[in-house]
Coordinates of C-alpha atoms in Angstrom, one line a residue:
M871 CA -20.3 -14.2 -12.9
C872 CA -17.9 -16.7 -15.4
G873 CA -16.7 -20.5 -14.8
P874 CA -14.0 -20.3 -12.2
D875 CA -11.9 -21.0 -15.8
Q876 CA -13.5 -17.9 -17.5
A877 CA -13.0 -13.9 -17.7
I878 CA -15.1 -11.3 -18.5
V879 CA -14.6 -10.1 -22.3
I880 CA -14.2 -6.9 -23.8
K881 CA -16.9 -7.0 -26.8
C882 CA -16.3 -3.7 -29.1
S883 CA -18.8 -3.5 -31.8
K884 CA -19.3 -0.6 -33.4
C885 CA -17.4 2.7 -31.4
S886 CA -15.4 5.3 -32.4
S887 CA -12.8 6.7 -30.6
G888 CA -14.1 7.7 -27.0
V889 CA -16.7 5.4 -26.6
V890 CA -16.3 3.3 -24.6
P891 CA -16.8 -0.8 -25.3
E892 CA -19.2 -3.0 -24.4
A893 CA -18.3 -5.4 -21.8
T894 CA -19.7 -8.6 -21.5
E895 CA -20.2 -11.7 -20.5
N896 CA -19.5 -14.5 -21.5
N897 CA -18.2 -18.6 -21.0
S898 CA -16.3 -19.5 -23.3
R899 CA -12.8 -16.9 -24.9
L900 CA -14.0 -14.6 -27.1
N901 CA -13.5 -15.6 -30.6
L902 CA -13.0 -11.9 -31.8
P903 CA -14.0 -10.3 -35.5
A904 CA -11.0 -9.4 -37.7
D905 CA -12.7 -6.3 -38.2
S906 CA -13.3 -6.5 -34.3
I907 CA -12.1 -2.0 -33.1
I908 CA -9.7 -2.3 -30.5
N909 CA -10.0 -0.3 -26.9
L910 CA -5.9 -0.2 -25.8
D911 CA -6.9 3.5 -24.8
H912 CA -6.7 2.8 -20.8
G913 CA -5.9 -0.8 -20.5
D914 CA -8.5 -3.7 -18.6
P915 CA -7.2 -4.8 -15.0
T916 CA -9.5 -8.0 -15.7
M917 CA -6.1 -9.0 -17.4
Y918 CA -5.8 -10.4 -14.1
E919 CA -8.9 -12.2 -13.5
S920 CA -7.8 -15.9 -14.1
Y921 CA -5.2 -15.3 -11.3
W922 CA -8.1 -14.7 -8.0
R923 CA -10.9 -16.8 -9.2
K924 CA -8.3 -19.9 -8.7
L925 CA -8.4 -18.9 -5.4
G926 CA -11.5 -19.2 -5.1
N927 CA -12.9 -18.9 -1.4
M928 CA -9.7 -17.5 0.1
C929 CA -9.7 -13.9 -0.9
T930 CA -13.5 -14.4 -0.1
V931 CA -15.6 -11.6 2.6
M932 CA -18.5 -11.1 4.2
F933 CA -20.1 -8.3 5.0
T934 CA -23.6 -8.7 6.7
G935 CA -25.9 -6.0 7.5
Y936 CA -25.4 -4.8 10.8
Q937 CA -21.3 -3.0 9.8
S938 CA -20.7 -0.3 8.4
L939 CA -22.8 1.5 10.3
S940 CA -20.3 4.0 11.5
Y941 CA -18.8 6.5 9.6
F942 CA -15.3 5.9 11.6
A943 CA -12.6 3.0 12.4
N944 CA -10.3 3.8 14.4
P945 CA -10.5 7.4 16.2
K946 CA -7.7 7.7 17.7
N947 CA -5.5 7.5 14.2
L948 CA -5.0 11.0 12.7
C949 CA -6.9 9.3 9.6
W950 CA -10.2 8.0 11.2
F951 CA -11.8 5.9 8.7
L952 CA -8.7 4.5 7.8
E953 CA -9.6 0.2 9.0
P954 CA -7.1 -1.0 11.4
K955 CA -6.9 -4.2 8.9
L956 CA -5.6 -2.1 6.0
E957 CA -3.5 -0.3 7.7
E958 CA -1.2 -3.6 8.8
E959 CA -1.8 -4.7 5.4
I960 CA 0.0 -1.7 3.9
K961 CA 2.7 -1.7 5.7
K962 CA 3.2 -6.2 5.8
L963 CA 2.8 -5.3 1.5
H964 CA 5.6 -2.7 1.8
N965 CA 7.9 -4.6 3.8
V966 CA 7.2 -8.1 1.9
V967 CA 7.8 -6.2 -2.3
G968 CA 10.3 -3.2 -0.7
N969 CA 9.4 -0.6 -2.1
A970 CA 8.6 1.6 0.4
T971 CA 9.8 2.8 4.1
V972 CA 6.5 3.0 6.2
E973 CA 8.4 3.5 9.2
G974 CA 8.0 6.7 10.5
Y975 CA 4.6 7.4 8.0
H976 CA 1.0 8.5 9.0
I977 CA -0.7 6.3 6.4
V978 CA -4.1 7.9 4.1
V979 CA -6.5 6.6 2.6
G980 CA -9.3 7.6 -0.7
T981 CA -11.0 6.1 -3.2
G982 CA -8.7 5.9 -6.2
S983 CA -5.6 8.2 -7.1
S984 CA -7.4 11.0 -8.3
Q985 CA -9.3 12.0 -4.2
L986 CA -4.9 11.6 -2.9
I987 CA -4.0 13.4 -5.3
Q988 CA -6.4 16.9 -4.8
A989 CA -6.0 15.9 -1.1
V990 CA -2.4 16.2 -1.5
L991 CA -2.4 19.4 -3.9
Y992 CA -5.3 21.1 -1.0
A993 CA -2.7 19.7 1.3
L994 CA 0.5 21.6 0.5
S995 CA -1.2 25.0 -1.4
D996 CA -1.9 27.9 0.6
P997 CA -5.3 29.0 1.9
L998 CA -4.5 32.8 2.8
N999 CA -2.3 32.9 -0.5
E1000 CA -5.7 32.4 -2.6
A1001 CA -4.4 35.4 -5.8
N1002 CA -1.4 33.3 -5.9
P1003 CA -2.1 29.5 -6.5
I1004 CA 0.3 27.3 -6.6
S1005 CA 1.8 26.5 -9.8
V1006 CA 1.8 22.8 -10.3
V1007 CA 4.0 21.1 -12.8
S1008 CA 5.5 17.7 -14.0
A1009 CA 7.7 16.6 -16.5
T1010 CA 6.5 15.6 -20.3
P1011 CA 5.2 12.8 -21.1
Y1012 CA 3.2 13.0 -18.1
Y1013 CA 0.4 11.5 -16.4
S1014 CA -3.0 13.1 -18.5
S1015 CA -5.7 13.3 -15.6
Y1016 CA -2.4 15.6 -13.2
S1017 CA -3.5 18.9 -15.6
E1018 CA -7.6 18.0 -15.4
V1019 CA -7.0 16.7 -11.7
A1020 CA -5.1 20.4 -10.5
D1021 CA -8.1 22.9 -12.8
F1022 CA -10.8 20.9 -11.5
V1023 CA -13.6 23.5 -10.6
R1024 CA -10.9 25.7 -10.3
S1025 CA -10.4 25.8 -7.1
G1026 CA -8.0 29.4 -6.7
L1027 CA -5.5 27.5 -4.2
H1028 CA -3.5 26.0 -7.1
K1029 CA -3.0 26.2 -11.3
W1030 CA -1.8 24.0 -13.5
A1031 CA 1.3 25.0 -15.0
G1032 CA 2.0 22.1 -17.7
D1033 CA 5.2 20.9 -18.4
A1034 CA 8.4 20.7 -15.7
H1035 CA 11.1 21.2 -17.4
T1036 CA 10.1 25.2 -18.7
F1037 CA 8.9 26.0 -16.0
D1038 CA 10.0 29.5 -14.6
K1039 CA 7.8 31.3 -12.3
D1040 CA 9.6 32.0 -8.7
G1041 CA 7.5 31.6 -5.7
S1042 CA 6.3 27.7 -4.4
Y1043 CA 5.8 25.2 -6.8
I1044 CA 4.3 21.9 -6.5
E1045 CA 6.2 18.7 -8.6
M1046 CA 4.3 15.2 -9.3
V1047 CA 7.4 13.1 -10.2
T1048 CA 5.8 9.9 -11.9
S1049 CA 8.2 6.6 -11.9
P1050 CA 8.0 4.6 -14.0
N1051 CA 6.1 6.8 -15.7
N1052 CA 2.8 7.6 -17.1
P1053 CA 2.5 7.1 -20.6
D1054 CA 6.4 6.0 -20.9
G1055 CA 7.6 3.7 -18.0
A1056 CA 11.2 5.8 -17.2
I1057 CA 11.7 5.5 -13.8
R1058 CA 12.2 9.6 -13.3
E1059 CA 13.3 12.4 -10.5
P1060 CA 12.1 16.1 -9.9
V1061 CA 13.5 18.3 -13.1
V1062 CA 12.4 21.2 -11.4
N1063 CA 14.5 21.0 -8.4
K1064 CA 14.3 25.4 -7.0
A1065 CA 14.2 26.2 -3.1
Q1066 CA 10.4 26.5 -2.7
G1067 CA 10.3 22.8 -3.7
M1068 CA 7.4 20.7 -2.6
L1069 CA 7.1 17.3 -4.5
V1070 CA 4.7 14.2 -4.9
H1071 CA 6.0 11.0 -5.8
D1072 CA 3.9 9.2 -7.5
L1073 CA 4.7 5.4 -7.2
A1074 CA 1.9 4.1 -8.2
Y1075 CA 3.3 2.2 -11.1
Y1076 CA 6.4 0.7 -8.7
W1077 CA 5.6 -2.8 -8.3
P1078 CA 7.4 -5.9 -9.0
Q1079 CA 4.8 -6.8 -12.2
Y1080 CA 6.1 -3.7 -14.2
T1081 CA 9.6 -2.6 -13.2
P1082 CA 12.6 -3.7 -10.8
I1083 CA 12.6 -2.4 -7.2
T1084 CA 15.6 -1.4 -6.3
G1085 CA 15.4 -0.1 -3.5
P1086 CA 12.6 0.7 -0.6
A1087 CA 11.2 4.4 -2.4
D1088 CA 11.9 7.6 1.0
Y1089 CA 10.5 10.2 0.3
D1090 CA 8.3 13.1 1.8
I1091 CA 5.0 12.0 0.1
M1092 CA 3.7 8.7 -1.7
L1093 CA 1.1 7.6 -3.3
F1094 CA -0.4 3.7 -4.4
T1095 CA -3.2 2.6 -5.5
V1096 CA -4.7 -1.5 -5.4
S1097 CA -6.1 -1.0 -8.7
K1098 CA -2.3 -1.2 -10.3
C1099 CA -0.3 -3.1 -7.5
T1100 CA -3.0 -6.1 -7.7
G1101 CA -6.0 -5.2 -10.7
H1102 CA -8.7 -4.0 -7.9
A1103 CA -9.3 -1.0 -9.9
G1104 CA -13.0 -0.9 -8.8
S1105 CA -12.8 -1.1 -5.7
R1106 CA -11.1 2.6 -5.5
I1107 CA -8.3 2.2 -3.3
G1108 CA -5.6 3.9 -2.4
W1109 CA -3.5 5.4 0.4
A1110 CA -0.3 8.0 0.7
L1111 CA 2.6 7.6 3.3
V1112 CA 2.9 10.7 4.3
R1113 CA 6.0 11.9 6.6
D1114 CA 5.0 15.0 7.9
I1115 CA 2.3 15.4 10.5
N1116 CA 0.6 18.8 8.9
V1117 CA 0.5 17.7 5.9
A1118 CA -0.8 14.7 6.6
R1119 CA -3.7 16.2 8.9
K1120 CA -4.7 18.4 5.5
M1121 CA -4.8 15.6 3.4
V1122 CA -7.5 13.9 5.8
K1123 CA -9.3 17.1 6.1
F1124 CA -9.3 17.2 2.6
I1125 CA -11.7 13.7 2.4
E1126 CA -13.2 14.4 4.9
I1127 CA -14.5 17.3 3.5
N1128 CA -15.0 15.4 -0.4
T1129 CA -16.4 11.8 0.9
I1130 CA -16.6 11.8 4.5
G1131 CA -13.9 9.1 4.5
V1132 CA -13.9 6.3 2.6
S1133 CA -16.2 2.4 2.0
K1134 CA -15.0 0.4 4.9
E1135 CA -16.7 -2.6 3.1
A1136 CA -13.9 -1.4 0.0
Q1137 CA -11.3 -1.1 2.9
Q1138 CA -11.3 -4.5 4.1
R1139 CA -11.9 -6.1 0.5
A1140 CA -8.8 -4.5 -0.1
A1141 CA -7.6 -5.8 2.7
K1142 CA -7.8 -9.0 2.4
I1143 CA -6.8 -8.3 -1.0
L1144 CA -2.9 -7.3 -0.2
E1145 CA -3.1 -10.1 2.5
V1146 CA -2.9 -13.2 0.0
I1147 CA -0.4 -10.9 -2.3
S1148 CA 1.3 -10.6 1.1
D1149 CA 1.4 -14.9 1.7
S1150 CA 1.8 -15.7 -1.7
C1151 CA 5.0 -14.0 -2.1
S1152 CA 6.1 -15.9 1.1
Q1153 CA 7.4 -19.7 0.7
T1154 CA 6.5 -20.0 5.1
V1155 CA 2.4 -18.7 4.3
R1156 CA 1.6 -20.2 1.0
P1157 CA 0.3 -23.7 1.0
P1158 CA 3.1 -25.4 -1.5
D1159 CA 1.3 -25.6 -4.8
Q1160 CA -2.1 -23.5 -3.7
L1161 CA -0.9 -20.5 -4.1
D1162 CA 1.0 -18.9 -6.7
N1163 CA 3.3 -16.2 -6.2
F1164 CA 1.3 -13.4 -8.1
F1165 CA 4.1 -10.6 -8.7
E1166 CA 5.6 -13.8 -10.8
Y1167 CA 2.1 -13.7 -12.3
G1168 CA 2.1 -10.9 -13.5
Q1169 CA 5.5 -10.2 -14.3
H1170 CA 5.0 -13.5 -16.4
L1171 CA 2.3 -12.0 -18.0
L1172 CA 3.3 -8.4 -18.9
T1173 CA 7.5 -10.1 -20.6
E1174 CA 5.3 -12.1 -22.9
R1175 CA 3.0 -8.8 -24.5
W1176 CA 6.7 -7.5 -24.1
K1177 CA 8.4 -10.2 -25.9
K1178 CA 5.7 -10.5 -28.4
L1179 CA 5.6 -6.4 -29.4
K1180 CA 9.1 -5.5 -29.4
D1181 CA 9.6 -8.6 -31.5
L1182 CA 7.3 -7.2 -34.1
V1183 CA 8.6 -3.3 -33.7
K1184 CA 12.0 -5.2 -34.4
F1185 CA 11.1 -6.1 -37.8
N1186 CA 8.6 -3.0 -38.3
E1187 CA 10.2 0.5 -39.2
L1188 CA 7.7 1.9 -38.7
F1189 CA 7.0 1.9 -35.0
T1190 CA 10.2 2.5 -32.3
L1191 CA 10.3 1.9 -28.4
P1192 CA 11.9 2.6 -25.3
K1193 CA 14.8 0.5 -24.4
F1194 CA 14.8 0.0 -20.8
P1195 CA 18.3 -1.3 -19.4
L1196 CA 19.1 -4.5 -16.8
Q1197 CA 18.7 -3.6 -13.7
Y1198 CA 18.9 -5.6 -10.6
C1199 CA 15.3 -5.8 -8.8
N1200 CA 16.1 -6.1 -4.9
F1201 CA 12.3 -7.8 -4.8
T1202 CA 13.4 -11.2 -7.7
G1203 CA 16.5 -12.0 -6.9
D1204 CA 17.2 -10.7 -10.0
F1205 CA 18.8 -8.5 -12.9
T1206 CA 15.6 -8.4 -15.4
E1207 CA 13.8 -4.6 -16.8
A1208 CA 11.1 -3.2 -17.3
H1209 CA 7.3 -4.2 -18.6
P1210 CA 5.7 -1.6 -17.6
A1211 CA 2.1 -1.2 -18.1
F1212 CA 1.8 1.0 -21.1
A1213 CA 4.8 1.0 -24.5
W1214 CA 5.4 4.1 -25.4
M1215 CA 5.3 4.0 -29.4
K1216 CA 6.3 6.3 -31.8
C1217 CA 5.2 6.2 -35.2
E1218 CA 8.8 6.7 -36.8
E1219 CA 6.4 8.5 -40.4
E1220 CA 5.6 11.9 -41.1
V1221 CA 1.5 10.9 -39.8
D1222 CA -0.2 11.4 -36.2
C1223 CA 0.7 7.4 -34.9
V1224 CA -2.7 7.7 -33.4
K1225 CA -4.6 8.2 -36.6
L1226 CA -2.3 5.8 -38.2
L1227 CA -3.4 2.9 -35.2
R1228 CA -7.4 4.0 -35.7
G1229 CA -6.9 2.8 -39.8
H1230 CA -6.2 -0.6 -38.3
K1231 CA -9.3 -0.3 -36.4
I1232 CA -6.9 0.5 -33.1
L1233 CA -7.9 2.8 -30.3
T1234 CA -4.4 4.4 -28.1
R1235 CA -3.9 7.6 -26.8
S1236 CA -2.0 10.5 -28.4
G1237 CA 1.1 12.1 -26.8
K1238 CA -0.6 15.2 -26.9
R1239 CA -2.6 14.7 -24.5
F1240 CA 0.9 13.8 -21.6
G1241 CA 2.4 16.8 -23.6
S1242 CA 4.1 15.5 -26.6
D1243 CA 4.5 14.9 -29.8
Q1244 CA 1.0 13.7 -31.5
K1245 CA 3.8 11.2 -33.6
Y1246 CA 3.3 8.8 -29.5
A1247 CA 0.8 6.9 -29.0
R1248 CA -0.1 5.3 -25.2
I1249 CA -0.6 1.8 -25.6
S1250 CA -2.2 -0.5 -22.3
M1251 CA 0.1 -3.4 -21.4
M1252 CA -2.8 -4.2 -20.0
S1253 CA -5.6 -6.1 -21.6
R1254 CA -7.5 -8.2 -23.1
D1255 CA -5.6 -11.9 -24.0
E1256 CA -7.9 -11.9 -27.2
E1257 CA -7.4 -8.4 -27.4
F1258 CA -3.4 -7.8 -26.8
D1259 CA -3.7 -10.7 -29.8
L1260 CA -5.3 -9.5 -32.2
F1261 CA -3.4 -6.0 -32.3
V1262 CA -0.5 -7.6 -32.9
Q1263 CA -1.7 -9.8 -35.8
R1264 CA -3.7 -6.3 -37.0
L1265 CA 0.3 -4.7 -37.5
S1266 CA 2.1 -8.1 -38.1
K1267 CA -0.1 -8.2 -41.8
R1268 CA 1.4 -4.5 -42.5
K1269 CA 2.9 -5.3 -46.0
I1270 CA 4.8 -2.0 -45.6
K1271 CA 7.9 -2.2 -44.5
I1272 CA 8.3 -5.6 -42.7
R1273 CA 9.7 -8.5 -44.1
E1274 CA 7.8 -11.5 -44.5
D1275 CA 9.4 -14.3 -43.7
V1276 CA 11.4 -12.6 -40.3
R1277 CA 7.8 -12.4 -39.6
P1278 CA 7.2 -13.1 -35.3
Q1279 CA 4.7 -15.8 -34.7
I1280 CA 2.0 -15.6 -32.3
E1281 CA 1.7 -17.3 -30.3
A1282 CA -1.0 -17.6 -26.8
I1283 CA 0.2 -16.6 -23.6
V1284 CA -0.3 -19.3 -21.1
I1285 CA 0.1 -19.4 -17.6
K1286 CA -0.1 -21.8 -15.3
C1287 CA -1.9 -22.1 -11.6
S1288 CA -1.6 -24.7 -9.6
K1289 CA -4.9 -26.4 -8.2
C1290 CA -5.7 -24.2 -4.5
S1291 CA -7.8 -25.1 -1.6
S1292 CA -10.4 -23.0 -0.6
G1293 CA -9.5 -20.5 2.2
V1294 CA -12.0 -20.2 4.9
V1295 CA -13.7 -16.8 5.9
P1296 CA -12.8 -14.9 9.2
E1297 CA -15.1 -14.9 11.8
A1298 CA -17.3 -12.0 12.4
T1299 CA -17.0 -11.9 16.1
E1300 CA -18.6 -9.2 17.7
N1301 CA -19.7 -7.9 21.4
N1302 CA -23.3 -7.9 22.3
S1303 CA -23.4 -7.1 25.7
R1304 CA -24.1 -3.2 25.9
L1305 CA -21.0 -0.7 26.8
N1306 CA -21.2 0.8 31.1
L1307 CA -19.6 4.1 30.1
P1308 CA -18.6 6.0 33.4
A1309 CA -20.7 8.4 35.2
D1310 CA -18.5 10.6 34.3
S1311 CA -18.0 9.8 30.4
T1312 CA -17.8 13.3 28.2
I1313 CA -21.0 12.9 25.3
N1314 CA -20.6 13.3 21.4
L1315 CA -23.6 14.3 20.7
D1316 CA -22.4 16.9 17.3
H1317 CA -22.0 14.0 14.6
G1318 CA -24.9 11.5 15.9
D1319 CA -24.4 7.3 15.5
P1320 CA -25.4 4.9 13.3
T1321 CA -25.1 2.3 15.3
M1322 CA -28.4 3.2 16.8
Y1323 CA -30.3 1.3 13.6
E1324 CA -27.3 -1.5 14.7
S1325 CA -29.8 -4.4 16.9
Y1326 CA -32.1 -3.7 13.8
W1327 CA -28.9 -5.6 11.3
R1328 CA -27.8 -7.8 13.5
K1329 CA -31.6 -9.7 14.3
L1330 CA -31.6 -9.9 10.1
G1331 CA -29.5 -12.4 10.6
N1332 CA -27.4 -13.3 7.4
M1333 CA -30.8 -11.4 5.1
C1334 CA -28.2 -8.5 4.3
T1335 CA -25.0 -11.1 4.0
V1336 CA -22.5 -9.8 0.8
M1337 CA -20.0 -12.1 -0.4
F1338 CA -17.1 -10.9 -2.9
T1339 CA -15.0 -12.9 -4.5
G1340 CA -10.7 -12.5 -4.7
Y1341 CA -12.5 -11.6 -8.4
Q1342 CA -14.7 -9.0 -8.3
S1343 CA -14.4 -5.1 -9.1
L1344 CA -11.1 -5.5 -10.7
S1345 CA -12.8 -3.6 -13.7
Y1346 CA -14.1 0.5 -13.3
F1347 CA -16.8 -0.2 -15.3
A1348 CA -20.4 -1.1 -14.2
N1349 CA -22.4 -0.8 -17.0
P1350 CA -21.4 1.7 -20.1
K1351 CA -23.7 1.9 -21.7
N1352 CA -25.5 3.9 -18.4
L1353 CA -24.9 7.1 -19.0
C1354 CA -23.5 7.4 -15.0
W1355 CA -20.6 4.3 -16.4
F1356 CA -20.5 3.5 -12.3
L1357 CA -23.1 3.2 -11.2
E1358 CA -24.6 -0.6 -10.5
P1359 CA -27.3 -2.2 -12.4
K1360 CA -28.6 -4.2 -9.3
L1361 CA -28.4 -1.0 -7.3
E1362 CA -30.8 1.7 -9.6
E1363 CA -32.7 -1.6 -9.7
E1364 CA -33.9 -1.2 -5.8
I1365 CA -33.0 2.9 -5.7
K1366 CA -35.7 2.6 -7.9
K1367 CA -37.5 -0.1 -6.0
L1368 CA -37.0 2.2 -3.2
H1369 CA -38.8 5.0 -4.5
N1370 CA -41.4 3.5 -5.0
V1371 CA -42.4 1.3 -2.2
V1372 CA -41.8 4.7 0.1
G1373 CA -43.5 7.1 -2.5
N1374 CA -40.7 9.7 -1.4
A1375 CA -39.3 9.8 -4.9
T1376 CA -40.3 10.3 -8.3
V1377 CA -37.8 8.1 -9.9
E1378 CA -39.5 8.2 -14.2
G1379 CA -37.8 9.8 -16.0
Y1380 CA -34.6 11.1 -14.4
H1381 CA -31.2 9.5 -14.6
I1382 CA -29.2 8.6 -11.2
V1383 CA -26.0 9.6 -9.9
V1384 CA -24.3 8.3 -7.7
G1385 CA -21.9 9.3 -5.1
T1386 CA -19.5 8.8 -2.3
G1387 CA -22.0 9.8 -0.1
S1388 CA -23.5 13.6 0.3
S1389 CA -20.6 15.0 0.4
Q1390 CA -19.4 14.4 -3.4
L1391 CA -22.7 14.6 -4.7
I1392 CA -22.6 18.2 -4.1
Q1393 CA -20.1 19.0 -4.7
A1394 CA -21.0 17.0 -7.8
V1395 CA -23.9 19.3 -8.6
L1396 CA -21.8 23.0 -7.7
Y1397 CA -19.9 21.7 -10.5
A1398 CA -22.4 20.9 -13.1
L1399 CA -24.4 24.3 -12.9
S1400 CA -21.7 26.6 -12.5
D1401 CA -20.2 28.1 -15.7
P1402 CA -16.0 27.2 -16.2
L1403 CA -15.7 29.9 -19.0
N1404 CA -16.7 32.9 -16.3
E1405 CA -13.7 32.1 -13.4
A1406 CA -14.1 35.8 -12.2
N1407 CA -17.6 35.7 -11.8
P1408 CA -17.7 32.4 -9.7
I1409 CA -21.4 31.7 -9.0
S1410 CA -23.2 32.4 -5.5
V1411 CA -24.3 29.7 -3.1
V1412 CA -26.8 29.9 -0.6
S1413 CA -29.0 28.5 1.5
A1414 CA -31.5 29.5 4.1
T1415 CA -30.2 29.5 7.4
P1416 CA -30.4 27.9 9.7
Y1417 CA -28.0 26.1 6.5
Y1418 CA -26.6 22.8 6.8
S1419 CA -23.0 23.3 8.5
V1420 CA -21.0 22.2 5.1
M1421 CA -22.2 24.9 3.2
H1422 CA -21.3 28.2 3.0
T1423 CA -24.2 30.8 2.3
L1424 CA -23.1 33.5 0.4
L1425 CA -24.1 36.9 -0.2
I1426 CA -26.5 36.9 -3.4
K1427 CA -26.0 39.7 -6.6
M1428 CA -27.4 39.9 -10.3
G1429 CA -27.2 36.8 -11.9
P1430 CA -27.5 33.2 -11.8
Y1431 CA -27.1 31.5 -8.3
I1432 CA -26.9 27.8 -6.4
E1433 CA -30.3 27.8 -4.0
M1434 CA -29.5 24.2 -1.5
V1435 CA -32.6 23.6 -0.6
T1436 CA -32.3 21.1 2.8
S1437 CA -35.7 18.7 3.8
P1438 CA -35.9 17.7 6.1
N1439 CA -33.9 20.3 6.9
N1440 CA -30.1 19.8 8.2
P1441 CA -29.9 21.1 12.0
D1442 CA -33.4 22.1 12.7
G1443 CA -35.9 19.0 11.3
A1444 CA -38.0 22.3 8.7
I1445 CA -39.7 21.5 5.5
R1446 CA -38.3 24.0 3.6
E1447 CA -38.8 25.9 0.2
P1448 CA -36.5 27.6 -2.3
V1449 CA -36.3 31.6 -0.2
V1450 CA -34.5 33.7 -3.4
N1451 CA -36.5 33.1 -6.2
K1452 CA -35.0 35.4 -8.7
A1453 CA -35.0 34.5 -12.6
Q1454 CA -31.7 32.6 -13.0
G1455 CA -31.7 30.3 -10.0
M1456 CA -30.9 26.9 -9.5
L1457 CA -32.5 24.8 -7.0
V1458 CA -30.5 21.8 -5.8
H1459 CA -32.9 19.7 -3.0
D1460 CA -31.2 17.7 -0.7
L1461 CA -33.8 14.9 0.6
A1462 CA -31.8 13.4 2.4
Y1463 CA -34.3 12.9 5.3
Y1464 CA -37.0 12.9 3.7
W1465 CA -37.4 9.4 4.8
P1466 CA -40.3 8.3 6.8
Q1467 CA -38.0 7.3 10.1
Y1468 CA -37.5 11.0 10.1
T1469 CA -40.9 12.8 8.3
P1470 CA -44.2 12.0 7.0
I1471 CA -43.7 11.5 3.1
T1472 CA -46.5 13.5 1.6
G1473 CA -46.0 12.3 -2.0
P1474 CA -43.6 11.7 -4.2
A1475 CA -41.1 14.3 -4.3
D1476 CA -40.4 15.7 -8.5
Y1477 CA -39.3 19.1 -8.9
D1478 CA -38.4 20.7 -12.0
D1479 CA -36.1 20.1 -14.7
Y1480 CA -32.8 21.9 -12.5
A1481 CA -33.3 20.1 -9.4
I1482 CA -30.9 17.8 -8.7
H1483 CA -32.4 15.1 -5.6
S1484 CA -29.7 14.4 -2.8
F1485 CA -30.6 11.0 -1.2

């Protein structure tokens, strides 16, 4: 990794719209070429990296080989995979910031906002009313992923119905209320207000660095994410505050089906990071001159960037920006205006704003993607200092309609962070004694217990210990050049190595796609092999009995089908081959148990182009 005072920088080589820039590590500040392509579409949460690097070991978390063997975090909790420490820190942070009420709410944790949104839609839909999927709406301009998530795999439970301003259908509906809004940063209220409406408040950006905290949000369903709060997008953690226990229970069920919970490691890292942020806001907890207030740091970054952009637009008749009123912020104790993570720029000329910016080698997203006019473009304010400065400089050099005598001076953003001492990694303690169960105890032999291997991993001591620091996992990307851009290169290397050592699968000539457990991979496979244009005739999915209980068999008919071939099989352990063998069949080989501790390895699995090896 980079040195303690440096950052991971983005190298913009030759690329066009839709191509992710190459991520490179550099120990010096990046001097971007004047003609570099600047991608200001999604933003870059690593803008906070310097803050987390300067904390040293204060956010370091260590994991040993025997941890995270079990699925369960707290079986007594409604959200049984929610780590108690993360639940504690979520409540603590909301109370410190004052942006949400937590008393009387159930906390449901998920792998980012996308899974939480899907879980909410599932929980609010009626499975018995498949003929009339519930409408999902949001006021324009709306978060562009809402339409994709609502119509994902065309479940029949819910359907994207567009702009809430024009929605006029009778019956039940779900309105997504994003406040502050993505893409324009506006504070939003519900629009439809019909009797049978259900509201989901997406409050991912309701944190002090983006907007004044005017009071604690107190809605039925509220969504938050670590990535927007702390910048740790790579950790893929979000949470929902849900008032209704039945809705919370259905959300948990969806996540259980989708990914069988959420990574314990990611939750424990998130808990440590949230703890440090809470401590940074407390004068009584944080050591003097050792822990800068994180939200003040983030607010300073965004304030300086907005000032530069406003200065540019002020004397440039080509673009306009939304105006935000001064509001009293309970967290800072002062009047301030919003500094959203995105700038909603409007081009005043009769041109496509995105095309105009692209002509200056600036990549953005058109207002059309947000249900709005193409004269708007969303500009991410969360980008690298060098990229943002080059963006401003490039537009300031545009001769048309800019007065040279009032051209704003472009100055570097300088953040001063006090020296911090390295923190202490909490000691991991475990009870090494065997549990003495009462003779009449109920024994659950349903799912099994992966902790049966715990003694092996304990004996390895620190051989499997992995250390994560506070500045790691800020970015979504692992390897932008790879088809599976979120696959860590080291994991890809070790997957191939292990298959070659064991001899249970051929790896040459295959693409590796990593997912959060087999449940998500199965869904991804079914999605990939289905025809989205043939909604009237959904493809049949079958498996020979007895089959893995997560799958449901359907009557085979003429036409395409997908057969799941689990070998060794769950539940009977048999070695399986395809059963149907019709012309239009596609096979998915689930080889989760094809390892030497379960079955003889008779040769490397190597199936045809339609086969997908799930381990």
